[in-house]
Amino acid sequence: MNDKKLNFIYRLIFLVLLVAVFIQPFLSAQKFSPANDEITHLPSGYTYLRTGNFSLNPQHPPLIKLLAAFPLLFMNLQFSPADVALGEWKFGKKFIFENNADKMLLWGRLGPMLISLLLALFIYKWAGEIWGRFEGLFALFFYAFMPNILAHSQFVTTDLGVAAFSFIACYWLWKYYKTHETKYLVLTGIFLGLALGSKFSGLLLIPILVLLIGLKELSSANSFTKNKKRDFFKKSLFVAALGGLVVWAIYFFPADPFFYLKGYKTVYADKNANFMFYLNGNYDPAGWWHYFLEAFLIKTPVAFLLAISAVIIFLKKIKIERTALLFLTVPAALFFVITSWKGYNIGVRYILSVYPFLIVLAAGFPSVLKNLGLRRKTVWLIVIVILGWQLTSTIRIFPHYLAYFNEFVGGPTNGYKYLDDSNLDWGQNLKMLAEYQKSHAGTKVIYHWPFSDPDYYGITDNQALLKTKWWREPSGYYAADINFLIRAKLISFLKNEPSLDWLSLYRPIGRIGYSYLIYEFK
């Protein structure tokens, strides 16, 4: 095959994969009602743009909310600045459901989808520069069909944004040490600021970048000379200062020098001291050190786990530039370890920042196969099997990427036995619930997300709103929210109310997506 034809094939595959990155969340997003956090994120972003007031939802920096809300400025929406006084949740519910919720959400969700597209380009770029053009496509394929990425690129939430901008910042710093061109250090600082403006966990990026600069500046034989130490401090301060300027701009240049610190202090304001985290059917107020490790292992496709494991095990058999290896492994390890130590045990989304680095590292998988002495046909066969496995695992779960679980635990139907919250359902399946209730007249609903609006979708007979103890003598058909059932199991123990533990007492006869279990009582 001549070079011209080969280049055409590469470009075609590249474009097809980019389309896949965008079209999958675009199609799935239209099937969902607001995810819980969207009810405050999108309306808050709109108030920032309309009023310049950042008082709503201060526990999350504004960048993602601003980007998502920007298209809403061109819509004729009902909005009264006085409603902001209702607070972020009540205002959010009023704003979304007194307007065209579906239209507003789709336009708002385009922001995260475009950020995902940007991240895809940089994953391809970095993997290609480290391993080669084919491996760049290999990495892009993994990214395009990674359920956890697709899940969080379809909602107006902050996790994908901080993951994307953190990864790109590390790429530009790596590029700086490849070329020593100052423009790349400037880009590092800019993307640090974008990460900080996306989520407060972006603060982890500061010590990560400082550590990477230190490892490069102070690792040579003459590392402790005055010039080396001066360069380390100058570059670290330059990147941090530029990042700070970008954050200041994102907040519309506030006069208060402590604006970011004040926002950070509100991060734990909503924390319930009595909240119990959930893992493997157990509950604990402190969580588990291995929570995110297990979540990663059971919510990541097995094909990808095999590829990244092979690269790590046979790392000495492949050629990878030392600096590239450093810039991929150090951020991934620190994001993972620190999140495992401090992060809320409520979702794999908290370690989303780890995935881009691992995807680029996993792009070395074809090189591993070649260096093991395998024949060319065998290498191609294994690569096709791995990519095909990744593809089918992801396509089968459409549009329920949020509820993806791999074969280690029997797939998404068993997910509720291991994890809860945004690993399973985020209150986003009201459209499907409404369709089910319409076609199964008389079905009672148990929906517990307090700030969404089932009435908007025509859902009736929500038992969760009743003051009676309806669970003691159920009759007929019920569609029960899976997160409610997981929490009801705990409450049944704490309150000595065994009849509330439906997960243990009854066998469901069906399901709606992976959000609701259907029960029949004679």
PDB file of C-alpha atoms in Angstrom, residues 106-349:
ATOM      1  CA  LEU A 106     -29.278  19.757  25.032  1.00  0.00           C
ATOM      2  CA  TRP A 107     -27.718  23.137  24.257  1.00  0.00           C
ATOM      3  CA  GLY A 108     -26.057  23.233  27.673  1.00  0.00           C
ATOM      4  CA  ARG A 109     -24.651  19.734  27.312  1.00  0.00           C
ATOM      5  CA  LEU A 110     -22.863  20.680  24.099  1.00  0.00           C
ATOM      6  CA  GLY A 111     -20.193  22.374  26.243  1.00  0.00           C
ATOM      7  CA  PRO A 112     -18.948  19.168  27.912  1.00  0.00           C
ATOM      8  CA  MET A 113     -19.196  17.334  24.577  1.00  0.00           C
ATOM      9  CA  LEU A 114     -16.897  19.888  22.937  1.00  0.00           C
ATOM     10  CA  ILE A 115     -14.464  19.670  25.858  1.00  0.00           C
ATOM     11  CA  SER A 116     -14.422  15.901  25.340  1.00  0.00           C
ATOM     12  CA  LEU A 117     -13.645  16.457  21.671  1.00  0.00           C
ATOM     13  CA  LEU A 118     -10.744  18.736  22.633  1.00  0.00           C
ATOM     14  CA  LEU A 119      -9.412  16.119  25.041  1.00  0.00           C
ATOM     15  CA  ALA A 120      -9.679  13.467  22.320  1.00  0.00           C
ATOM     16  CA  LEU A 121      -7.477  15.566  20.028  1.00  0.00           C
ATOM     17  CA  PHE A 122      -4.782  15.916  22.675  1.00  0.00           C
ATOM     18  CA  ILE A 123      -4.878  12.217  23.557  1.00  0.00           C
ATOM     19  CA  TYR A 124      -4.324  11.400  19.898  1.00  0.00           C
ATOM     20  CA  LYS A 125      -1.619  14.053  19.628  1.00  0.00           C
ATOM     21  CA  TRP A 126       0.349  13.008  22.712  1.00  0.00           C
ATOM     22  CA  ALA A 127       0.076   9.271  22.054  1.00  0.00           C
ATOM     23  CA  GLY A 128       1.130   9.834  18.461  1.00  0.00           C
ATOM     24  CA  GLU A 129       4.172  11.886  19.461  1.00  0.00           C
ATOM     25  CA  ILE A 130       5.279   9.285  22.005  1.00  0.00           C
ATOM     26  CA  TRP A 131       4.503   6.018  20.225  1.00  0.00           C
ATOM     27  CA  GLY A 132       3.669   6.759  16.591  1.00  0.00           C
ATOM     28  CA  ARG A 133       0.700   7.532  14.363  1.00  0.00           C
ATOM     29  CA  PHE A 134      -0.920   4.098  14.568  1.00  0.00           C
ATOM     30  CA  GLU A 135      -0.676   4.112  18.353  1.00  0.00           C
ATOM     31  CA  GLY A 136      -2.250   7.574  18.349  1.00  0.00           C
ATOM     32  CA  LEU A 137      -5.301   6.073  16.659  1.00  0.00           C
ATOM     33  CA  PHE A 138      -5.175   3.149  19.093  1.00  0.00           C
ATOM     34  CA  ALA A 139      -5.373   5.595  22.027  1.00  0.00           C
ATOM     35  CA  LEU A 140      -8.117   7.613  20.333  1.00  0.00           C
ATOM     36  CA  PHE A 141     -10.146   4.424  19.836  1.00  0.00           C
ATOM     37  CA  PHE A 142      -9.923   3.582  23.536  1.00  0.00           C
ATOM     38  CA  TYR A 143     -10.979   7.120  24.405  1.00  0.00           C
ATOM     39  CA  ALA A 144     -13.870   7.159  21.921  1.00  0.00           C
ATOM     40  CA  PHE A 145     -15.331   4.012  23.460  1.00  0.00           C
ATOM     41  CA  MET A 146     -14.581   4.516  27.152  1.00  0.00           C
ATOM     42  CA  PRO A 147     -17.939   4.330  29.000  1.00  0.00           C
ATOM     43  CA  ASN A 148     -16.894   6.524  31.926  1.00  0.00           C
ATOM     44  CA  ILE A 149     -15.743   9.267  29.572  1.00  0.00           C
ATOM     45  CA  LEU A 150     -18.938   9.068  27.511  1.00  0.00           C
ATOM     46  CA  ALA A 151     -21.053   9.105  30.674  1.00  0.00           C
ATOM     47  CA  HIS A 152     -19.610  12.383  31.889  1.00  0.00           C
ATOM     48  CA  SER A 153     -19.355  14.127  28.534  1.00  0.00           C
ATOM     49  CA  GLN A 154     -23.158  14.070  28.214  1.00  0.00           C
ATOM     50  CA  PHE A 155     -23.978  16.031  31.392  1.00  0.00           C
ATOM     51  CA  VAL A 156     -23.261  19.563  32.619  1.00  0.00           C
ATOM     52  CA  THR A 157     -20.916  18.516  35.409  1.00  0.00           C
ATOM     53  CA  THR A 158     -17.346  19.395  36.267  1.00  0.00           C
ATOM     54  CA  ASP A 159     -15.408  16.112  36.294  1.00  0.00           C
ATOM     55  CA  LEU A 160     -14.601  15.830  32.595  1.00  0.00           C
ATOM     56  CA  GLY A 161     -13.550  19.477  32.405  1.00  0.00           C
ATOM     57  CA  VAL A 162     -10.945  19.237  35.141  1.00  0.00           C
ATOM     58  CA  ALA A 163      -9.707  15.934  33.672  1.00  0.00           C
ATOM     59  CA  ALA A 164      -9.307  17.454  30.203  1.00  0.00           C
ATOM     60  CA  PHE A 165      -7.562  20.660  31.219  1.00  0.00           C
ATOM     61  CA  SER A 166      -5.255  18.898  33.706  1.00  0.00           C
ATOM     62  CA  PHE A 167      -4.150  16.451  31.031  1.00  0.00           C
ATOM     63  CA  ILE A 168      -3.576  19.184  28.451  1.00  0.00           C
ATOM     64  CA  ALA A 169      -1.566  21.249  30.962  1.00  0.00           C
ATOM     65  CA  CYS A 170       0.728  18.264  31.545  1.00  0.00           C
ATOM     66  CA  TYR A 171       1.069  17.760  27.803  1.00  0.00           C
ATOM     67  CA  TRP A 172       2.214  21.350  27.277  1.00  0.00           C
ATOM     68  CA  LEU A 173       4.730  21.073  30.117  1.00  0.00           C
ATOM     69  CA  TRP A 174       6.111  17.904  28.524  1.00  0.00           C
ATOM     70  CA  LYS A 175       6.271  19.761  25.228  1.00  0.00           C
ATOM     71  CA  TYR A 176       8.194  22.550  26.919  1.00  0.00           C
ATOM     72  CA  TYR A 177      10.874  20.162  28.133  1.00  0.00           C
ATOM     73  CA  LYS A 178      11.077  18.634  24.660  1.00  0.00           C
ATOM     74  CA  THR A 179      11.677  21.983  22.949  1.00  0.00           C
ATOM     75  CA  HIS A 180      12.441  24.552  25.693  1.00  0.00           C
ATOM     76  CA  GLU A 181      10.184  27.011  23.878  1.00  0.00           C
ATOM     77  CA  THR A 182       8.630  29.472  26.332  1.00  0.00           C
ATOM     78  CA  LYS A 183       5.262  29.451  24.570  1.00  0.00           C
ATOM     79  CA  TYR A 184       4.642  25.936  25.883  1.00  0.00           C
ATOM     80  CA  LEU A 185       5.255  27.057  29.449  1.00  0.00           C
ATOM     81  CA  VAL A 186       2.697  29.820  28.855  1.00  0.00           C
ATOM     82  CA  LEU A 187       0.193  27.244  27.586  1.00  0.00           C
ATOM     83  CA  THR A 188       0.875  25.121  30.671  1.00  0.00           C
ATOM     84  CA  GLY A 189      -0.089  28.035  32.899  1.00  0.00           C
ATOM     85  CA  ILE A 190      -3.211  28.802  30.868  1.00  0.00           C
ATOM     86  CA  PHE A 191      -4.496  25.241  31.074  1.00  0.00           C
ATOM     87  CA  LEU A 192      -3.639  25.079  34.759  1.00  0.00           C
ATOM     88  CA  GLY A 193      -5.957  28.061  35.156  1.00  0.00           C
ATOM     89  CA  LEU A 194      -8.676  26.337  33.134  1.00  0.00           C
ATOM     90  CA  ALA A 195      -8.388  23.254  35.352  1.00  0.00           C
ATOM     91  CA  LEU A 196      -8.589  25.409  38.487  1.00  0.00           C
ATOM     92  CA  GLY A 197     -11.599  27.185  37.017  1.00  0.00           C
ATOM     93  CA  SER A 198     -13.376  23.878  36.375  1.00  0.00           C
ATOM     94  CA  LYS A 199     -13.280  22.140  39.740  1.00  0.00           C
ATOM     95  CA  PHE A 200     -11.500  22.651  43.050  1.00  0.00           C
ATOM     96  CA  SER A 201      -9.822  19.256  42.706  1.00  0.00           C
ATOM     97  CA  GLY A 202      -7.811  21.028  40.004  1.00  0.00           C
ATOM     98  CA  LEU A 203      -5.738  22.329  42.909  1.00  0.00           C
ATOM     99  CA  LEU A 204      -4.020  18.928  42.853  1.00  0.00           C
ATOM    100  CA  LEU A 205      -2.527  19.940  39.533  1.00  0.00           C
ATOM    101  CA  ILE A 206      -0.375  22.643  41.158  1.00  0.00           C
ATOM    102  CA  PRO A 207       1.825  20.264  43.207  1.00  0.00           C
ATOM    103  CA  ILE A 208       1.835  17.827  40.289  1.00  0.00           C
ATOM    104  CA  LEU A 209       3.217  20.444  37.895  1.00  0.00           C
ATOM    105  CA  VAL A 210       5.674  21.733  40.495  1.00  0.00           C
ATOM    106  CA  LEU A 211       6.871  18.174  41.095  1.00  0.00           C
ATOM    107  CA  LEU A 212       7.310  17.560  37.372  1.00  0.00           C
ATOM    108  CA  ILE A 213       9.236  20.815  36.977  1.00  0.00           C
ATOM    109  CA  GLY A 214      11.365  19.854  39.976  1.00  0.00           C
ATOM    110  CA  LEU A 215      12.082  16.391  38.616  1.00  0.00           C
ATOM    111  CA  LYS A 216      13.257  17.904  35.352  1.00  0.00           C
ATOM    112  CA  GLU A 217      15.165  20.887  36.739  1.00  0.00           C
ATOM    113  CA  LEU A 218      16.742  19.207  39.752  1.00  0.00           C
ATOM    114  CA  SER A 219      17.430  15.686  38.519  1.00  0.00           C
ATOM    115  CA  SER A 220      20.762  16.257  36.789  1.00  0.00           C
ATOM    116  CA  ALA A 221      24.203  15.976  38.337  1.00  0.00           C
ATOM    117  CA  ASN A 222      24.362  19.762  38.739  1.00  0.00           C
ATOM    118  CA  SER A 223      20.827  20.020  40.053  1.00  0.00           C
ATOM    119  CA  PHE A 224      21.560  21.922  43.218  1.00  0.00           C
ATOM    120  CA  THR A 225      23.462  24.791  41.693  1.00  0.00           C
ATOM    121  CA  LYS A 226      22.044  28.265  42.238  1.00  0.00           C
ATOM    122  CA  ASN A 227      20.980  28.538  38.601  1.00  0.00           C
ATOM    123  CA  LYS A 228      19.091  25.246  38.678  1.00  0.00           C
ATOM    124  CA  LYS A 229      17.251  26.089  41.864  1.00  0.00           C
ATOM    125  CA  ARG A 230      16.469  29.555  40.536  1.00  0.00           C
ATOM    126  CA  ASP A 231      15.079  28.078  37.298  1.00  0.00           C
ATOM    127  CA  PHE A 232      12.930  25.672  39.289  1.00  0.00           C
ATOM    128  CA  PHE A 233      11.391  28.447  41.380  1.00  0.00           C
ATOM    129  CA  LYS A 234      11.005  30.844  38.442  1.00  0.00           C
ATOM    130  CA  LYS A 235       9.228  28.329  36.240  1.00  0.00           C
ATOM    131  CA  SER A 236       7.017  27.026  39.042  1.00  0.00           C
ATOM    132  CA  LEU A 237       5.989  30.543  40.062  1.00  0.00           C
ATOM    133  CA  PHE A 238       5.441  31.600  36.457  1.00  0.00           C
ATOM    134  CA  VAL A 239       3.079  28.689  35.746  1.00  0.00           C
ATOM    135  CA  ALA A 240       1.218  29.132  39.045  1.00  0.00           C
ATOM    136  CA  ALA A 241       0.904  32.907  38.607  1.00  0.00           C
ATOM    137  CA  LEU A 242      -0.383  32.583  35.051  1.00  0.00           C
ATOM    138  CA  GLY A 243      -2.861  29.962  36.214  1.00  0.00           C
ATOM    139  CA  GLY A 244      -4.028  32.354  38.904  1.00  0.00           C
ATOM    140  CA  LEU A 245      -4.568  35.126  36.347  1.00  0.00           C
ATOM    141  CA  VAL A 246      -6.696  32.816  34.214  1.00  0.00           C
ATOM    142  CA  VAL A 247      -8.827  31.885  37.236  1.00  0.00           C
ATOM    143  CA  TRP A 248      -9.222  35.576  38.080  1.00  0.00           C
ATOM    144  CA  ALA A 249     -10.491  36.183  34.537  1.00  0.00           C
ATOM    145  CA  ILE A 250     -12.896  33.225  34.761  1.00  0.00           C
ATOM    146  CA  TYR A 251     -14.443  34.823  37.854  1.00  0.00           C
ATOM    147  CA  PHE A 252     -14.756  38.146  35.964  1.00  0.00           C
ATOM    148  CA  PHE A 253     -11.840  39.862  37.772  1.00  0.00           C
ATOM    149  CA  PRO A 254     -13.243  40.167  41.326  1.00  0.00           C
ATOM    150  CA  ALA A 255     -11.795  42.801  43.673  1.00  0.00           C
ATOM    151  CA  ASP A 256     -11.685  40.357  46.599  1.00  0.00           C
ATOM    152  CA  PRO A 257      -8.231  38.671  46.574  1.00  0.00           C
ATOM    153  CA  PHE A 258      -9.610  35.683  48.503  1.00  0.00           C
ATOM    154  CA  PHE A 259     -12.452  34.871  46.087  1.00  0.00           C
ATOM    155  CA  TYR A 260     -11.095  31.423  45.215  1.00  0.00           C
ATOM    156  CA  LEU A 261     -10.327  30.475  48.806  1.00  0.00           C
ATOM    157  CA  LYS A 262     -13.845  31.444  49.866  1.00  0.00           C
ATOM    158  CA  GLY A 263     -15.284  29.193  47.176  1.00  0.00           C
ATOM    159  CA  TYR A 264     -13.033  26.329  48.228  1.00  0.00           C
ATOM    160  CA  LYS A 265     -14.202  26.618  51.827  1.00  0.00           C
ATOM    161  CA  THR A 266     -17.768  25.887  50.702  1.00  0.00           C
ATOM    162  CA  VAL A 267     -16.829  22.549  49.105  1.00  0.00           C
ATOM    163  CA  TYR A 268     -17.686  20.608  52.233  1.00  0.00           C
ATOM    164  CA  ALA A 269     -20.612  22.822  53.241  1.00  0.00           C
ATOM    165  CA  ASP A 270     -23.151  20.319  51.895  1.00  0.00           C
ATOM    166  CA  LYS A 271     -21.487  17.341  53.560  1.00  0.00           C
ATOM    167  CA  ASN A 272     -23.764  15.353  55.843  1.00  0.00           C
ATOM    168  CA  ALA A 273     -21.751  14.142  58.828  1.00  0.00           C
ATOM    169  CA  ASN A 274     -24.072  11.144  59.138  1.00  0.00           C
ATOM    170  CA  PHE A 275     -23.840  10.102  55.493  1.00  0.00           C
ATOM    171  CA  MET A 276     -22.838   6.479  54.933  1.00  0.00           C
ATOM    172  CA  PHE A 277     -20.813   5.522  51.874  1.00  0.00           C
ATOM    173  CA  TYR A 278     -21.649   2.276  50.086  1.00  0.00           C
ATOM    174  CA  LEU A 279     -19.449  -0.513  48.729  1.00  0.00           C
ATOM    175  CA  ASN A 280     -20.190  -4.197  48.106  1.00  0.00           C
ATOM    176  CA  GLY A 281     -23.414  -4.106  50.116  1.00  0.00           C
ATOM    177  CA  ASN A 282     -21.697  -2.486  53.102  1.00  0.00           C
ATOM    178  CA  TYR A 283     -22.061   1.021  54.554  1.00  0.00           C
ATOM    179  CA  ASP A 284     -19.430   3.116  56.294  1.00  0.00           C
ATOM    180  CA  PRO A 285     -19.222   6.833  57.232  1.00  0.00           C
ATOM    181  CA  ALA A 286     -15.471   6.971  56.576  1.00  0.00           C
ATOM    182  CA  GLY A 287     -15.384   5.084  53.296  1.00  0.00           C
ATOM    183  CA  TRP A 288     -12.672   2.655  52.205  1.00  0.00           C
ATOM    184  CA  TRP A 289      -9.071   3.167  51.099  1.00  0.00           C
ATOM    185  CA  HIS A 290      -9.620   0.759  48.188  1.00  0.00           C
ATOM    186  CA  TYR A 291     -12.951   2.237  47.024  1.00  0.00           C
ATOM    187  CA  PHE A 292     -11.586   3.953  43.910  1.00  0.00           C
ATOM    188  CA  LEU A 293      -9.324   1.027  43.055  1.00  0.00           C
ATOM    189  CA  GLU A 294     -12.306  -1.322  43.042  1.00  0.00           C
ATOM    190  CA  ALA A 295     -14.484   1.205  41.214  1.00  0.00           C
ATOM    191  CA  PHE A 296     -11.800   1.532  38.537  1.00  0.00           C
ATOM    192  CA  LEU A 297     -11.438  -2.233  38.164  1.00  0.00           C
ATOM    193  CA  ILE A 298     -15.153  -2.966  37.805  1.00  0.00           C
ATOM    194  CA  LYS A 299     -16.244   0.135  35.851  1.00  0.00           C
ATOM    195  CA  THR A 300     -13.489   0.074  33.223  1.00  0.00           C
ATOM    196  CA  PRO A 301     -13.722  -2.264  30.206  1.00  0.00           C
ATOM    197  CA  VAL A 302     -11.679  -5.440  30.653  1.00  0.00           C
ATOM    198  CA  ALA A 303     -10.074  -4.961  27.243  1.00  0.00           C
ATOM    199  CA  PHE A 304      -8.537  -1.683  28.376  1.00  0.00           C
ATOM    200  CA  LEU A 305      -7.460  -3.190  31.706  1.00  0.00           C
ATOM    201  CA  LEU A 306      -5.627  -5.941  29.816  1.00  0.00           C
ATOM    202  CA  ALA A 307      -3.909  -3.437  27.529  1.00  0.00           C
ATOM    203  CA  ILE A 308      -2.717  -1.123  30.298  1.00  0.00           C
ATOM    204  CA  SER A 309      -1.653  -4.094  32.447  1.00  0.00           C
ATOM    205  CA  ALA A 310       0.442  -5.496  29.605  1.00  0.00           C
ATOM    206  CA  VAL A 311       2.183  -2.152  29.101  1.00  0.00           C
ATOM    207  CA  ILE A 312       2.976  -1.820  32.815  1.00  0.00           C
ATOM    208  CA  ILE A 313       4.198  -5.423  33.151  1.00  0.00           C
ATOM    209  CA  PHE A 314       6.379  -5.332  30.039  1.00  0.00           C
ATOM    210  CA  LEU A 315       7.454  -1.701  30.298  1.00  0.00           C
ATOM    211  CA  LYS A 316      11.138  -2.633  30.148  1.00  0.00           C
ATOM    212  CA  LYS A 317      10.608  -4.340  26.803  1.00  0.00           C
ATOM    213  CA  ILE A 318       9.387  -1.226  25.021  1.00  0.00           C
ATOM    214  CA  LYS A 319      11.070   2.034  24.176  1.00  0.00           C
ATOM    215  CA  ILE A 320       9.468   5.078  25.738  1.00  0.00           C
ATOM    216  CA  GLU A 321      11.198   8.351  26.427  1.00  0.00           C
ATOM    217  CA  ARG A 322      11.922   8.731  30.156  1.00  0.00           C
ATOM    218  CA  THR A 323      10.366  12.200  30.352  1.00  0.00           C
ATOM    219  CA  ALA A 324       7.192  11.004  28.622  1.00  0.00           C
ATOM    220  CA  LEU A 325       6.883   8.097  31.048  1.00  0.00           C
ATOM    221  CA  LEU A 326       7.380  10.489  33.952  1.00  0.00           C
ATOM    222  CA  PHE A 327       4.736  12.919  32.697  1.00  0.00           C
ATOM    223  CA  LEU A 328       2.185  10.145  32.205  1.00  0.00           C
ATOM    224  CA  THR A 329       2.711   8.140  35.384  1.00  0.00           C
ATOM    225  CA  VAL A 330       3.332  10.836  38.015  1.00  0.00           C
ATOM    226  CA  PRO A 331       0.067  12.774  37.417  1.00  0.00           C
ATOM    227  CA  ALA A 332      -1.983   9.573  37.110  1.00  0.00           C
ATOM    228  CA  ALA A 333      -0.514   8.137  40.306  1.00  0.00           C
ATOM    229  CA  LEU A 334      -0.925  11.328  42.337  1.00  0.00           C
ATOM    230  CA  PHE A 335      -4.482  11.973  41.151  1.00  0.00           C
ATOM    231  CA  PHE A 336      -5.370   8.403  42.048  1.00  0.00           C
ATOM    232  CA  VAL A 337      -3.615   8.202  45.418  1.00  0.00           C
ATOM    233  CA  ILE A 338      -4.763  11.595  46.700  1.00  0.00           C
ATOM    234  CA  THR A 339      -8.347  10.993  45.582  1.00  0.00           C
ATOM    235  CA  SER A 340      -8.310   7.571  47.248  1.00  0.00           C
ATOM    236  CA  TRP A 341      -7.144   9.287  50.428  1.00  0.00           C
ATOM    237  CA  LYS A 342      -9.439  12.334  50.420  1.00  0.00           C
ATOM    238  CA  GLY A 343     -12.183  11.841  47.813  1.00  0.00           C
ATOM    239  CA  TYR A 344     -15.835  11.139  48.549  1.00  0.00           C
ATOM    240  CA  ASN A 345     -16.654   7.481  47.944  1.00  0.00           C
ATOM    241  CA  ILE A 346     -19.601   8.252  45.677  1.00  0.00           C
ATOM    242  CA  GLY A 347     -18.382   7.836  42.132  1.00  0.00           C
ATOM    243  CA  VAL A 348     -15.657   6.725  39.747  1.00  0.00           C
ATOM    244  CA  ARG A 349     -16.007  10.217  38.268  1.00  0.00           C
TER     245      ARG A 349
END
